[in-house]
Short mmCIF file of C-alpha atoms and ligand atoms in Angstrom, two decimals:
data_model
loop_
_atom_site.label_atom_id
_atom_site.label_comp_id
_atom_site.label_asym_id
_atom_site.label_seq_id
_atom_site.Cartn_x
_atom_site.Cartn_y
_atom_site.Cartn_z
CA MET A 1 7.79 0.23 20.42
CA GLN A 2 4.57 -0.46 21.34
CA TYR A 3 3.45 -4.72 21.63
CA ILE A 4 1.95 -4.52 18.38
CA ALA A 5 4.25 -2.95 15.44
CA GLU A 6 7.09 -4.34 17.02
CA LYS A 7 5.57 -8.40 17.46
CA ILE A 8 3.83 -8.24 14.48
CA ILE A 9 6.73 -5.75 12.36
CA VAL A 10 9.21 -8.94 13.13
CA TRP A 11 6.13 -11.26 12.59
CA HIS A 12 5.75 -10.09 8.47
CA LYS A 13 9.57 -9.95 7.56
CA SER A 14 9.78 -14.27 7.75
CA SER A 15 5.41 -15.16 7.16
CA GLY A 16 3.49 -11.57 5.18
CA ARG A 17 2.69 -10.97 2.13
CA HIS A 18 5.61 -9.53 -0.05
CA ASP A 19 4.83 -10.17 -3.66
CA LEU A 20 0.97 -8.45 -4.43
CA PRO A 21 1.88 -6.37 -7.64
CA TRP A 22 1.26 -2.92 -5.52
CA GLN A 23 3.88 -3.69 -3.57
CA LYS A 24 6.03 -2.73 -5.45
CA THR A 25 5.76 0.62 -6.08
CA GLN A 26 5.65 3.39 -4.15
CA ASP A 27 3.69 5.32 -6.94
CA PRO A 28 0.99 6.95 -5.01
CA TYR A 29 -1.34 6.34 -8.47
CA ARG A 30 -0.59 2.61 -8.38
CA ILE A 31 -1.52 2.87 -4.72
CA TRP A 32 -4.51 4.55 -4.53
CA ILE A 33 -6.10 2.28 -6.99
CA SER A 34 -5.07 -0.61 -5.22
CA GLU A 35 -6.31 0.49 -2.26
CA ILE A 36 -9.68 1.64 -4.24
CA MET A 37 -10.10 -1.81 -4.97
CA LEU A 38 -9.32 -3.72 -2.41
CA GLN A 39 -12.11 -1.90 -1.03
CA GLN A 40 -15.16 -4.46 -0.22
CA THR A 41 -13.02 -6.88 -2.29
CA GLN A 42 -10.10 -10.36 -1.85
CA VAL A 43 -6.59 -10.01 -2.70
CA SER A 44 -7.37 -12.87 -4.77
CA SER A 45 -10.27 -11.26 -6.53
CA VAL A 46 -8.60 -7.54 -7.13
CA ILE A 47 -4.80 -8.89 -9.00
CA PRO A 48 -6.06 -9.67 -11.96
CA TYR A 49 -7.93 -6.97 -12.30
CA PHE A 50 -5.39 -4.49 -11.24
CA LYS A 51 -2.92 -5.38 -13.35
CA LYS A 52 -5.84 -5.16 -16.47
CA PHE A 53 -6.59 -1.87 -15.14
CA ILE A 54 -2.91 -0.36 -14.74
CA LYS A 55 -1.89 -1.88 -17.95
CA GLU A 56 -4.35 0.00 -19.66
CA PHE A 57 -4.34 3.05 -17.06
CA PRO A 58 -0.99 3.77 -16.40
CA THR A 59 -0.89 6.56 -15.55
CA VAL A 60 -3.08 9.44 -13.23
CA ASP A 61 -3.29 11.82 -16.63
CA LYS A 62 -4.89 8.72 -19.11
CA LEU A 63 -6.70 7.70 -16.64
CA ALA A 64 -8.44 11.04 -16.32
CA SER A 65 -8.11 11.82 -20.13
CA ALA A 66 -9.78 8.16 -20.66
CA ASP A 67 -14.05 7.86 -21.60
CA GLU A 68 -15.76 6.59 -18.99
CA ASP A 69 -16.92 3.81 -20.92
CA LEU A 70 -13.54 2.32 -20.72
CA VAL A 71 -13.03 2.49 -17.18
CA MET A 72 -16.33 0.76 -16.51
CA ARG A 73 -15.76 -1.94 -18.49
CA HIS A 74 -12.31 -2.61 -17.11
CA TRP A 75 -14.69 -2.08 -13.60
CA SER A 76 -16.51 -4.84 -14.54
CA GLY A 77 -17.27 -8.07 -12.19
CA LEU A 78 -15.62 -6.04 -9.57
CA GLY A 79 -18.72 -4.49 -8.58
CA TYR A 80 -19.49 -1.26 -6.92
CA TYR A 81 -19.43 0.76 -9.34
CA ARG A 82 -19.36 3.72 -7.66
CA ARG A 83 -15.99 3.23 -7.04
CA ALA A 84 -15.11 3.36 -10.59
CA LYS A 85 -17.13 6.89 -10.75
CA PHE A 86 -15.13 8.22 -8.68
CA ILE A 87 -11.28 7.80 -9.35
CA LEU A 88 -12.81 9.01 -12.72
CA GLN A 89 -12.80 12.23 -10.71
CA THR A 90 -10.32 11.75 -8.07
CA ALA A 91 -7.90 10.89 -10.95
CA LYS A 92 -9.21 14.37 -12.99
CA ILE A 93 -9.30 16.33 -9.69
CA ILE A 94 -4.81 15.55 -9.52
CA VAL A 95 -4.52 16.42 -12.81
CA ASP A 96 -6.56 19.67 -12.99
CA SER A 97 -6.15 21.10 -9.54
CA TYR A 98 -2.63 18.82 -8.45
CA GLN A 99 -0.82 19.05 -11.69
CA SER A 100 -0.85 15.18 -11.89
CA LYS A 101 0.07 15.32 -7.81
CA PHE A 102 -0.99 13.11 -5.28
CA PRO A 103 -1.20 15.24 -2.22
CA ILE A 104 0.54 14.35 0.21
CA ASN A 105 -1.41 14.15 3.58
CA VAL A 106 -3.90 12.50 4.87
CA ASP A 107 -6.63 15.53 5.15
CA GLU A 108 -6.09 17.16 1.57
CA LEU A 109 -6.44 13.25 0.36
CA ILE A 110 -9.90 12.88 1.87
CA ASN A 111 -11.62 15.47 0.57
CA LEU A 112 -10.96 14.13 -2.83
CA PRO A 113 -14.13 11.55 -4.46
CA GLY A 114 -14.35 8.09 -2.82
CA ILE A 115 -11.19 9.01 -0.63
CA GLY A 116 -12.20 8.14 3.25
CA LYS A 117 -9.57 8.06 6.30
CA SER A 118 -8.43 4.50 6.20
CA THR A 119 -7.70 4.74 1.83
CA ALA A 120 -5.99 7.64 3.34
CA GLY A 121 -3.76 6.43 5.70
CA ALA A 122 -2.57 3.86 3.52
CA ILE A 123 -1.82 5.44 0.83
CA CYS A 124 0.33 7.95 2.79
CA ALA A 125 2.11 5.50 4.79
CA PHE A 126 2.93 3.63 1.41
CA ALA A 127 3.65 6.01 -1.45
CA PHE A 128 4.86 8.63 1.23
CA GLY A 129 5.68 6.67 4.56
CA GLY A 130 3.43 9.09 6.63
CA ILE A 131 2.75 7.53 9.61
CA GLU A 132 -0.54 7.60 9.42
CA PRO A 133 -3.61 4.43 10.67
CA ILE A 134 -5.24 2.53 8.28
CA MET A 135 -9.20 0.93 10.32
CA ASP A 136 -9.84 -1.58 7.10
CA ALA A 137 -12.11 -5.00 7.65
CA ASN A 138 -9.18 -6.68 8.71
CA VAL A 139 -7.61 -3.76 10.78
CA LYS A 140 -10.78 -3.60 12.45
CA ARG A 141 -11.02 -7.10 13.23
CA VAL A 142 -7.41 -7.46 14.88
CA PHE A 143 -7.98 -4.04 17.17
CA CYS A 144 -11.20 -6.11 17.48
CA ARG A 145 -10.34 -9.32 18.94
CA PHE A 146 -7.13 -8.16 20.31
CA TYR A 147 -8.46 -5.74 23.32
CA GLY A 148 -11.79 -8.21 23.28
CA ILE A 149 -14.19 -5.26 22.22
CA ARG A 150 -17.21 -6.37 21.95
CA GLU A 151 -19.37 -3.85 20.69
CA TRP A 152 -20.15 -4.19 16.69
CA SER A 153 -17.59 -1.90 14.79
CA GLY A 154 -19.85 -0.26 13.31
CA LYS A 155 -21.30 2.22 15.92
CA ALA A 156 -19.75 4.78 16.08
CA LYS A 157 -18.50 5.49 19.50
CA THR A 158 -16.85 2.01 18.62
CA GLN A 159 -14.91 3.79 15.62
CA LYS A 160 -14.05 6.64 17.55
CA TYR A 161 -12.12 3.51 20.07
CA LEU A 162 -11.42 1.43 17.95
CA TRP A 163 -9.32 4.82 15.97
CA ASN A 164 -8.14 6.52 18.99
CA LEU A 165 -5.91 2.70 19.13
CA ALA A 166 -5.15 2.97 16.03
CA HIS A 167 -3.10 6.29 16.91
CA GLU A 168 -1.90 4.51 20.24
CA ASN A 169 -0.91 1.77 18.07
CA LEU A 170 1.40 3.62 15.76
CA PRO A 171 4.74 2.85 15.42
CA SER A 172 8.10 5.76 14.94
CA LYS A 173 9.56 4.46 11.90
CA ASP A 174 8.69 1.34 9.56
CA ILE A 175 5.21 2.61 9.10
CA LYS A 176 5.06 1.05 5.80
CA ILE A 177 5.51 -3.14 6.96
CA TYR A 178 3.59 -1.96 10.42
CA THR A 179 0.50 -1.20 7.72
CA GLN A 180 0.70 -3.85 5.18
CA ALA A 181 1.33 -6.74 8.33
CA LEU A 182 -0.88 -5.56 10.57
CA MET A 183 -3.40 -6.21 7.29
CA ASP A 184 -1.75 -9.66 6.21
CA LEU A 185 -2.57 -10.91 9.37
CA GLY A 186 -6.08 -10.29 9.45
CA ALA A 187 -6.10 -11.73 6.10
CA THR A 188 -4.57 -14.58 6.49
CA ILE A 189 -4.41 -15.26 10.70
CA CYS A 190 -6.96 -13.32 12.59
CA LYS A 191 -9.37 -14.29 9.62
CA GLY A 192 -12.75 -14.36 10.54
CA ARG A 193 -14.29 -17.33 10.24
CA GLN A 194 -10.78 -20.15 11.61
CA PRO A 195 -8.08 -17.27 13.11
CA ASP A 196 -5.01 -19.53 13.53
CA CYS A 197 -4.19 -18.43 17.31
CA LEU A 198 -1.42 -20.89 17.69
CA ASN A 199 0.39 -19.29 14.49
CA CYS A 200 -0.62 -15.34 16.16
CA PRO A 201 2.37 -13.00 16.91
CA LEU A 202 -0.08 -11.23 19.37
CA GLN A 203 -1.38 -14.25 20.92
CA ARG A 204 0.82 -13.98 24.02
CA LYS A 205 -1.86 -10.79 25.16
CA CYS A 206 -4.51 -10.96 22.99
CA GLU A 207 -7.66 -10.52 25.56
CA SER A 208 -10.03 -13.45 22.72
CA PHE A 209 -7.40 -15.56 22.48
CA LYS A 210 -6.90 -15.24 26.51
CA LEU A 211 -11.03 -15.69 27.14
CA ASN A 212 -12.01 -17.33 24.41
CA LEU A 213 -13.63 -14.70 22.85
CA CYS A 214 -12.29 -16.03 18.92
CA GLN A 215 -15.89 -16.94 17.28
CA VAL A 216 -17.86 -14.53 19.45
CA ILE A 217 -15.65 -11.15 18.44
CA PRO A 218 -15.66 -9.22 15.86
CA ALA A 219 -19.84 -9.05 17.00
CA LYS A 220 -22.40 -9.14 14.27
CA LYS A 221 -23.57 -5.99 12.78
CA PRO A 222 -27.36 -6.16 14.59
CA LYS A 223 -29.63 -8.28 12.15
CA LYS A 224 -31.71 -6.37 9.35
CA THR A 225 -34.05 -7.56 6.63
CA ILE A 226 -32.97 -7.00 3.93
CA PRO A 227 -35.53 -4.97 1.39
CA THR A 228 -36.47 -6.32 -2.36
CA LYS A 229 -36.71 -4.35 -5.02
CA GLN A 230 -38.71 -5.02 -7.82
CA VAL A 231 -37.69 -3.94 -11.70
CA ASN A 232 -38.91 -5.34 -15.03
CA VAL A 233 -36.73 -5.60 -17.80
CA LEU A 234 -36.97 -6.92 -21.77
CA ILE A 235 -33.93 -8.54 -23.79
CA VAL A 236 -34.55 -7.82 -27.31
CA GLU A 237 -32.93 -9.19 -29.86
CA VAL A 238 -32.33 -9.38 -33.52
CA ASN A 239 -29.32 -11.00 -35.34
CA ASP A 240 -28.03 -12.46 -32.62
CA GLN A 241 -27.54 -8.65 -31.10
CA ILE A 242 -28.50 -7.48 -27.44
CA LEU A 243 -29.75 -4.63 -26.64
CA LEU A 244 -28.12 -2.21 -24.33
CA LYS A 245 -29.44 1.06 -22.62
CA LYS A 246 -27.07 3.51 -20.85
CA ARG A 247 -27.57 3.92 -16.95
CA ARG A 248 -28.15 7.61 -16.33
CA GLU A 249 -29.80 8.61 -13.64
CA ALA A 250 -27.91 8.27 -10.22
CA SER A 251 -27.77 4.56 -8.74
CA VAL A 252 -25.12 2.22 -7.99
CA TRP A 253 -25.07 0.93 -12.30
CA GLU A 254 -24.89 4.61 -13.23
CA GLY A 255 -22.57 4.45 -16.46
CA LEU A 256 -22.95 1.40 -17.27
CA TRP A 257 -24.33 -0.33 -19.89
CA SER A 258 -27.56 -2.75 -18.76
CA LEU A 259 -31.32 -3.59 -20.44
CA PRO A 260 -33.73 -1.47 -21.01
CA GLU A 261 -36.62 -1.05 -17.85
CA ILE A 262 -40.26 -0.89 -19.10
CA GLN A 263 -42.82 0.58 -16.55
CA GLU A 264 -45.25 -2.55 -17.30
CA PHE A 265 -45.10 -5.99 -19.91
CA SER A 266 -48.57 -4.95 -21.36
CA TYR A 267 -46.24 -1.76 -23.14
CA ILE A 268 -43.52 -4.00 -24.81
CA GLU A 269 -45.52 -2.89 -28.76
CA LYS A 270 -46.29 1.18 -27.34
CA TRP A 271 -41.86 0.60 -26.63
CA LEU A 272 -41.14 -0.33 -29.98
CA GLN A 273 -43.46 1.94 -31.03
CA ASP A 274 -41.71 4.77 -29.68
CA LEU A 275 -37.75 3.89 -30.92
CA TRP A 276 -38.59 3.01 -34.38
CA GLY A 277 -42.34 2.35 -35.71
CA ALA A 278 -44.80 -0.20 -35.97
CA THR A 279 -41.59 -3.20 -34.83
CA PRO A 280 -42.59 -7.04 -35.10
CA PHE A 281 -41.93 -9.52 -32.63
CA ASN A 282 -42.02 -12.87 -30.86
CA LEU A 283 -41.94 -12.91 -26.94
CA VAL A 284 -39.96 -15.86 -26.37
CA LYS A 285 -39.64 -16.59 -22.77
CA GLN A 286 -40.08 -14.30 -19.43
CA GLY A 287 -39.08 -15.46 -15.95
CA GLN A 288 -37.06 -13.62 -13.27
CA HIS A 289 -33.74 -13.61 -12.34
CA LEU A 290 -33.10 -12.42 -8.33
CA ALA A 291 -29.24 -10.46 -7.95
CA ILE A 292 -28.50 -10.06 -3.89
CA PHE A 293 -26.97 -6.64 -3.30
CA SER A 294 -25.77 -6.26 0.57
CA HIS A 295 -27.91 -3.22 1.22
CA TYR A 296 -31.50 -5.65 -0.72
CA LYS A 297 -31.95 -8.14 -2.90
CA LEU A 298 -33.06 -7.00 -7.14
CA GLN A 299 -35.55 -8.74 -8.73
CA ILE A 300 -35.21 -8.22 -11.90
CA ASN A 301 -38.51 -9.70 -14.15
CA PHE A 302 -38.10 -9.73 -17.71
CA ASN A 303 -39.52 -10.78 -20.95
CA TYR A 304 -37.12 -12.46 -23.88
CA ILE A 305 -38.46 -10.80 -27.41
CA VAL A 306 -36.97 -11.23 -30.67
CA LEU A 307 -37.44 -9.19 -33.40
CA THR A 308 -39.01 -10.41 -36.07
CA GLU A 309 -37.62 -8.17 -38.66
CA ARG A 310 -34.66 -6.17 -39.45
CA ILE A 311 -34.49 -2.46 -38.02
CA ASN A 312 -33.22 -0.23 -40.46
CA LYS A 313 -33.94 2.90 -38.60
CA ASN A 314 -30.54 5.13 -36.61
CA THR A 315 -30.44 3.95 -33.23
CA PRO A 316 -31.78 6.17 -30.34
CA ARG A 317 -29.26 8.05 -28.24
CA ASP A 318 -28.60 5.99 -24.88
CA PHE A 319 -29.09 2.51 -26.87
CA LEU A 320 -26.93 0.28 -28.34
CA TRP A 321 -26.67 -3.28 -29.92
CA VAL A 322 -24.37 -5.54 -28.23
CA ASN A 323 -23.30 -9.16 -30.15
CA ARG A 324 -23.90 -11.86 -27.69
CA ALA A 325 -20.01 -12.08 -28.15
CA GLU A 326 -19.32 -8.88 -26.99
CA LEU A 327 -21.35 -8.81 -24.13
CA SER A 328 -18.35 -9.73 -21.86
CA ASN A 329 -16.34 -7.47 -22.15
CA ALA A 330 -18.48 -4.33 -22.78
CA GLY A 331 -19.63 -2.41 -19.27
CA ILE A 332 -22.16 -4.64 -18.02
CA PRO A 333 -23.44 -5.14 -14.36
CA THR A 334 -22.74 -8.69 -13.32
CA PRO A 335 -26.18 -9.74 -13.15
CA VAL A 336 -27.59 -8.26 -15.96
CA LYS A 337 -24.64 -10.29 -17.68
CA ARG A 338 -25.88 -13.48 -15.71
CA LEU A 339 -29.64 -13.08 -16.63
CA LEU A 340 -28.39 -13.18 -20.05
CA ARG A 341 -25.79 -16.02 -20.22
CA ASP A 342 -28.64 -17.49 -18.15
CA ILE A 343 -31.69 -16.69 -20.89
S1 SF4 B 401 -3.62 -14.44 18.86
FE1 SF4 B 401 -6.08 -15.15 17.81
S2 SF4 B 401 -7.83 -13.13 18.09
FE2 SF4 B 401 -5.49 -12.60 18.84
S3 SF4 B 401 -5.10 -11.36 17.48
FE3 SF4 B 401 -4.03 -13.20 16.58
S4 SF4 B 401 -5.28 -14.41 15.85
FE4 SF4 B 401 -6.59 -12.87 16.48
#
């Protein structure tokens, strides 16, 4: 067996994680949900979401027939909402085209929405015992440090090299333990800031340890200044209820409930007029709220208005009144929840 596999499989028995909720199953559905949630999100944050999600949607059939709003509500707070849309799309495909059974090979899995090569590898390994590699952020860090790779791992050439190494290091047996061990080693020993090299099973042959490069490797992504986008929103309140609008357009918040947007605040009267006819209101507050995403900042300019009369007309399509007390349960993006909490 290869050095890395041999060492980390032994290490995992005594020091790896054995009680994560998705480790107690070989059900590809649960493994898939956990892998999607774990993309960009830490294990400790994922655990409560995973448990709640599986309780509500215990099978792929249950998920495939679920209302998108309900799925979004269970995802609300995890961020990267495209993942939730993808899992709903994928669940429907699996039910309709695969008779509710997950494909068992990487080539078919990567054709499903939201499933990349690494996630497909993890599903194959954990659910079906397939000898397939993974390459998530933790694993990249371990390989980069172990082999002393100084280039940024996002470069196409480096990625290709890393995948080759991942293939070369695959063991011929114990693939589940090996895969989990790689993830655990990256998360608990070969950590981003302070790798615990003295307790690492790979220390003897690790290039970064030998050459004291742990603080330099993995190389950081070359810096780009991230742009700031702006949006004007209205917080419309009456009788302790807030008006929300469904986001239909393709964006990171597609499918979620958010605050209605307005081109300019001088149009508020006209905007209300178009919805319900003449609608008197008081302007309570104006302000800004900054939300920071991985690729840009979003400056949310808001006007908070309170309608002075109850509205007796129908709520137009795609709008919804939600009681303040129930806002935390609605499928609302976290920055909007924070804004509503803070005003
Ligand atoms: S010896 Fe240190 S740098 Fe090398 S793999 Fe182990 S924890 Fe990471």
